[in-house]
N, C-alpha and C. Protein backbone atom coordinates (compact mmCIF):
# COMPACT_ATOMS: atom_id res chain seq x y z
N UNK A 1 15.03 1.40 -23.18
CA UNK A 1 14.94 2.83 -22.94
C UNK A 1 13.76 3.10 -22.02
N UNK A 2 13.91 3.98 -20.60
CA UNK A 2 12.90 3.53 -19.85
C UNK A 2 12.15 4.90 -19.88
N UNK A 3 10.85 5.50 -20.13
CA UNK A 3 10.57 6.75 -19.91
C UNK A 3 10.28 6.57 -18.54
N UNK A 4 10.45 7.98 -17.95
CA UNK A 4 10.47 7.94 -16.94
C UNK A 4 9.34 9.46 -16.21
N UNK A 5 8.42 9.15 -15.52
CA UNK A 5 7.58 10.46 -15.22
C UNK A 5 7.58 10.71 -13.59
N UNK A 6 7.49 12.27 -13.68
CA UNK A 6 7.33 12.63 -12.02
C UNK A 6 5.51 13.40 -12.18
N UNK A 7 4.89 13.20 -12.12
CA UNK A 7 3.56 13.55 -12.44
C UNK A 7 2.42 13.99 -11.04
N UNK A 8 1.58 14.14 -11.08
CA UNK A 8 0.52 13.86 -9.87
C UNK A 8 -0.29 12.82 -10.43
N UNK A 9 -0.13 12.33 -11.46
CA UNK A 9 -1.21 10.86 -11.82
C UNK A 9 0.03 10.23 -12.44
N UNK A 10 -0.48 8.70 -12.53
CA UNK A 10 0.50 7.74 -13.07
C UNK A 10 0.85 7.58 -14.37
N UNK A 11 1.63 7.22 -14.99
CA UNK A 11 2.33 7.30 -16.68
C UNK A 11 1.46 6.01 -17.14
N UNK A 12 0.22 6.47 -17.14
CA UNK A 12 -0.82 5.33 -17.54
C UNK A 12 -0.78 4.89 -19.04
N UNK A 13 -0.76 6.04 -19.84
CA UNK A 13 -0.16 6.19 -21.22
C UNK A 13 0.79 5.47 -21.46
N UNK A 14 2.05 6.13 -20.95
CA UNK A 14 3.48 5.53 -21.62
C UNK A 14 2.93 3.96 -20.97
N UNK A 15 2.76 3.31 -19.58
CA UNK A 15 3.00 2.52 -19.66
C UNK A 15 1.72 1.14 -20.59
N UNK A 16 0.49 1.61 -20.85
CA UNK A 16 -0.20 1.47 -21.92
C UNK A 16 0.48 1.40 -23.54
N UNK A 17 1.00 2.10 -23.50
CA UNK A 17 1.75 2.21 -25.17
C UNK A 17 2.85 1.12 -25.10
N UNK A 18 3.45 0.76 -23.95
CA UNK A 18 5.07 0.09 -23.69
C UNK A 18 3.95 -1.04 -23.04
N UNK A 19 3.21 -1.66 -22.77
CA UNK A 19 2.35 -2.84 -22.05
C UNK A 19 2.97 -4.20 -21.95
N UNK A 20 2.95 -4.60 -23.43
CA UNK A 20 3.46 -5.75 -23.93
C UNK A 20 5.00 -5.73 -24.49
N UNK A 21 5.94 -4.84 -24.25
CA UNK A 21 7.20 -4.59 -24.81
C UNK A 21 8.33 -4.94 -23.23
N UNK A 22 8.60 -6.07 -23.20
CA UNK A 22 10.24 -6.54 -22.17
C UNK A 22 10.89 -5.78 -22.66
N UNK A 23 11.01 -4.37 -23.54
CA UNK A 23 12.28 -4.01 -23.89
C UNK A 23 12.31 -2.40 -23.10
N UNK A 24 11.31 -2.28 -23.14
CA UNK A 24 10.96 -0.83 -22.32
C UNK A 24 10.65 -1.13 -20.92
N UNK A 25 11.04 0.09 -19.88
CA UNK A 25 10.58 -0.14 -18.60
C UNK A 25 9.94 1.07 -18.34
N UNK A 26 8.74 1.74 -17.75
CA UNK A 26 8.26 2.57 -17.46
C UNK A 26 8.63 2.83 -15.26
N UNK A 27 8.78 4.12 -15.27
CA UNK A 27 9.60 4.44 -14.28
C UNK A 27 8.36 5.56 -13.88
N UNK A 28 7.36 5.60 -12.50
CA UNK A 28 6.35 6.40 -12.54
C UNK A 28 6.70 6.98 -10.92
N UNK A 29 6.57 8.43 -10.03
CA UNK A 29 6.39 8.41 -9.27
C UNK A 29 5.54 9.61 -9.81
N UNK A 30 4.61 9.35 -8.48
CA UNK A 30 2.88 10.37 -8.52
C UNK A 30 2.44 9.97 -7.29
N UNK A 31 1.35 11.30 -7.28
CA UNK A 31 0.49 11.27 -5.94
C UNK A 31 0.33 10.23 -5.52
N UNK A 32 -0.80 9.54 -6.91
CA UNK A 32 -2.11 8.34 -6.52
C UNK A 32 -1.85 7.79 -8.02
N UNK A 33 -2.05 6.56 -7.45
CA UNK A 33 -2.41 5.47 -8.91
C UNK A 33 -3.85 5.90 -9.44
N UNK A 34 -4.39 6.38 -10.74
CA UNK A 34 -5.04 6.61 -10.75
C UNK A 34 -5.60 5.17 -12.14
N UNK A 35 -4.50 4.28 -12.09
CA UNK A 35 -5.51 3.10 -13.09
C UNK A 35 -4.62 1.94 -12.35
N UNK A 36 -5.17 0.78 -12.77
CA UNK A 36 -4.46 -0.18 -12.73
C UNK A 36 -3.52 -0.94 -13.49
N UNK A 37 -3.14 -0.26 -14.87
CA UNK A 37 -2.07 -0.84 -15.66
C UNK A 37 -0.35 -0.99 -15.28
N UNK A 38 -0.25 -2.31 -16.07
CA UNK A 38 0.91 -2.43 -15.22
C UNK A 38 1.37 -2.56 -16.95
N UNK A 39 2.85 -2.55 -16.89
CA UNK A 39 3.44 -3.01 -18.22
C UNK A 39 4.30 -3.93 -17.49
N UNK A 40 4.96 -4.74 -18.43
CA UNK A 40 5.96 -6.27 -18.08
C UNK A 40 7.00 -5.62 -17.28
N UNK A 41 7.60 -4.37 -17.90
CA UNK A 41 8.48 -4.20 -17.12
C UNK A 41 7.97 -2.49 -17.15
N UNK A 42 7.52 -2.17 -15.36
CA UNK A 42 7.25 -1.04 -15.26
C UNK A 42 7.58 -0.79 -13.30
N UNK A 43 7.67 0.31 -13.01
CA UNK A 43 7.54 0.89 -11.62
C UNK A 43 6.72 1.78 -11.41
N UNK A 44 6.08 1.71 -10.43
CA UNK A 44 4.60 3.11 -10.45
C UNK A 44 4.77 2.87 -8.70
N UNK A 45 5.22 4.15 -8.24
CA UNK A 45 5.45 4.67 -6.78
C UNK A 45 4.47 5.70 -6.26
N UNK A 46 3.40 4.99 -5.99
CA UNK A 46 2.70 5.91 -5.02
C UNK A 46 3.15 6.84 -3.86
N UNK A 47 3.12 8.19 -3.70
CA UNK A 47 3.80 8.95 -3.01
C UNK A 47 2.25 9.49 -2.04
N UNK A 48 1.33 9.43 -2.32
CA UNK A 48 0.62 10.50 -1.65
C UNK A 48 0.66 11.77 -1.78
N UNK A 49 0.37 12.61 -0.49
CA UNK A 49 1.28 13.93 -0.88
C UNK A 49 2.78 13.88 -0.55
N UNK A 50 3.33 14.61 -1.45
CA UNK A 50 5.08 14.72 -1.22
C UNK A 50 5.43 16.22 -1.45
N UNK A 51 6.74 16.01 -0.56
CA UNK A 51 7.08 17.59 -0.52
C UNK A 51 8.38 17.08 -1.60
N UNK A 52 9.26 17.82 -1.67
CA UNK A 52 10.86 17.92 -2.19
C UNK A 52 11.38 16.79 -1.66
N UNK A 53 11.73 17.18 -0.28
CA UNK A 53 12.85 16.18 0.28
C UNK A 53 12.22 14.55 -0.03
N UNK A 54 10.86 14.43 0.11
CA UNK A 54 10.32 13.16 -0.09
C UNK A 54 10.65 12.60 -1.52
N UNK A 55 10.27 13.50 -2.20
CA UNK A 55 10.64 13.33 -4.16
C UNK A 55 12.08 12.93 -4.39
N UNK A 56 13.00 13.83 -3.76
CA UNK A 56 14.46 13.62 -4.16
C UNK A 56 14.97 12.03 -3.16
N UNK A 57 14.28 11.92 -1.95
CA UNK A 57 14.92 10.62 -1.20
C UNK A 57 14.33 9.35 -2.21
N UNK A 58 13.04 9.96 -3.15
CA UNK A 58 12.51 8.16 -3.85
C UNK A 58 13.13 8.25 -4.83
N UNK A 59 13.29 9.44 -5.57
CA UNK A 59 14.25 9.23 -6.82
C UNK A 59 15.61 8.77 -6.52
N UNK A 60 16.21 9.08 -5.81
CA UNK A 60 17.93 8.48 -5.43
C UNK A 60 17.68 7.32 -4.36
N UNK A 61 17.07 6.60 -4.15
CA UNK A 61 17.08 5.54 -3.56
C UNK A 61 16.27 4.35 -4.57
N UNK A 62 15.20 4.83 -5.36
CA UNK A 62 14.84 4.03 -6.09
C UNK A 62 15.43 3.96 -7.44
N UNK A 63 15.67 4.70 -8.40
CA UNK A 63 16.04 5.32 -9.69
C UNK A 63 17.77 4.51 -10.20
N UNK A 64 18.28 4.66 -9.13
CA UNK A 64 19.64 4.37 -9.26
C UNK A 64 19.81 2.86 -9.61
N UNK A 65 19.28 2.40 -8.73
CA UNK A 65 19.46 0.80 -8.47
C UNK A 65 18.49 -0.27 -10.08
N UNK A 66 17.60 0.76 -10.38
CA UNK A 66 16.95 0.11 -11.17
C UNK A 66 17.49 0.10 -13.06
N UNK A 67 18.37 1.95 -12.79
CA UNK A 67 19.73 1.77 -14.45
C UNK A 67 20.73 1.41 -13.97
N UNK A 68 21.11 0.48 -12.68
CA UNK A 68 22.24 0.14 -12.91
C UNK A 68 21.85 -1.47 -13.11
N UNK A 69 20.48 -2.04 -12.35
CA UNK A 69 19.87 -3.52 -13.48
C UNK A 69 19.82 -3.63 -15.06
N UNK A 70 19.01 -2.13 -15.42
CA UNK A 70 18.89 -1.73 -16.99
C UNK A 70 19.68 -1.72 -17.36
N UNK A 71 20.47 -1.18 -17.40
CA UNK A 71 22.15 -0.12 -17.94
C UNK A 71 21.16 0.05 -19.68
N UNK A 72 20.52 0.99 -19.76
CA UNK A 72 20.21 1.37 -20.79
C UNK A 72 20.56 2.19 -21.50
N UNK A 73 20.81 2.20 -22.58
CA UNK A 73 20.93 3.18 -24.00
C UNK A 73 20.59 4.30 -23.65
N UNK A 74 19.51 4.72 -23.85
CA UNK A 74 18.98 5.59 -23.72
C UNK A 74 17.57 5.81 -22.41
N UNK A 75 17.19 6.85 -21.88
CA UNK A 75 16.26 7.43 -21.35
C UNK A 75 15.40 8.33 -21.73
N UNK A 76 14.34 8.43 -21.70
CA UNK A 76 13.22 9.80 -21.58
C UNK A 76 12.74 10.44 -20.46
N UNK A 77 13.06 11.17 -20.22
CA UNK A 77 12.32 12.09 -19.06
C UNK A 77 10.74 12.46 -19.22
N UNK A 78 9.85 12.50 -19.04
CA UNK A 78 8.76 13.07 -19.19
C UNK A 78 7.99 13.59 -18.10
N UNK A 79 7.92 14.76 -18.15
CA UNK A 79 7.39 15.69 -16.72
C UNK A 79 6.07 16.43 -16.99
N UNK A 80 4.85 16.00 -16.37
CA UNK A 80 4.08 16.30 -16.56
C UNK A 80 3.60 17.56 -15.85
N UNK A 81 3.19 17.15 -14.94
CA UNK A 81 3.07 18.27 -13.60
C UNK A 81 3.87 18.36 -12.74
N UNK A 82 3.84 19.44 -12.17
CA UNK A 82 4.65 19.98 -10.95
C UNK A 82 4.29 18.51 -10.00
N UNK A 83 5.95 18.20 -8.98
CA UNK A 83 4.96 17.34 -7.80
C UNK A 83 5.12 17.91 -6.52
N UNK A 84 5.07 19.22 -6.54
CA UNK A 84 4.77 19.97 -5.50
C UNK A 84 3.43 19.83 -4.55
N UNK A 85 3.35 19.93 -3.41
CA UNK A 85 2.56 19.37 -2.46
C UNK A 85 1.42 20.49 -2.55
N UNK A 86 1.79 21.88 -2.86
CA UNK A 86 0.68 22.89 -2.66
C UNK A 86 0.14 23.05 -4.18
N UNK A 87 0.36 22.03 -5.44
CA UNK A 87 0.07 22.01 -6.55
C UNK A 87 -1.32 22.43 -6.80
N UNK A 88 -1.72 23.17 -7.41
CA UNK A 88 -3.21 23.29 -7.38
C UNK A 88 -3.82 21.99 -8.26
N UNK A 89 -3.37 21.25 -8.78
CA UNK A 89 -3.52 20.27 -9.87
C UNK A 89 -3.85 18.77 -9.04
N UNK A 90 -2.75 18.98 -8.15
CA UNK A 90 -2.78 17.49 -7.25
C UNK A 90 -3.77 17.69 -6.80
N UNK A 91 -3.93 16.06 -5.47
CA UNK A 91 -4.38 15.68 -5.08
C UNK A 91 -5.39 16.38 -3.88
């Protein structure tokens, strides 16, 4: 079951909590890496700043290809922040 975040910082958490677990995959796109954790099985996509069209071309070019390797049960969405480019939050 892979959670999956669109954030302005990285799913440092989920993928901290899921670290040592092959059974979970953590799925991250954000501004900036803001740690260095990796989990066994994780993705963390540095975007910089991104507008829309940038967000929707990494999610359907990256996202797809990686549940049809998984084919998982289940998913979590987890949305932290907006990843809007004029975010007052970002980068």
């Amino acid at each position: 079951m892979p959670p999956a975040t669109l954030a302005v910082s990285t799913a440092g958490s989920s993928r901290s909590i899921f670290a040592d677990d092959p059974s979970v995959h953590t799925f991250s796109v954000h501004s900036r890496n803001w740690d260095a954790a990796r989990g066994i099985e994780s993705t963390a996509i540095e975007l910089g700043v991104v507008d829309d069209a940038r967000m929707l071309e990494t999610l359907t070019s990256r996202l797809p290809p990686l549940l049809d390797r998984l084919n998982p049960a289940l998913a979590f969405y987890l949305a932290g922040c907006d990843v809007a480019a004029d975010d007052a939050l970002g980068d």
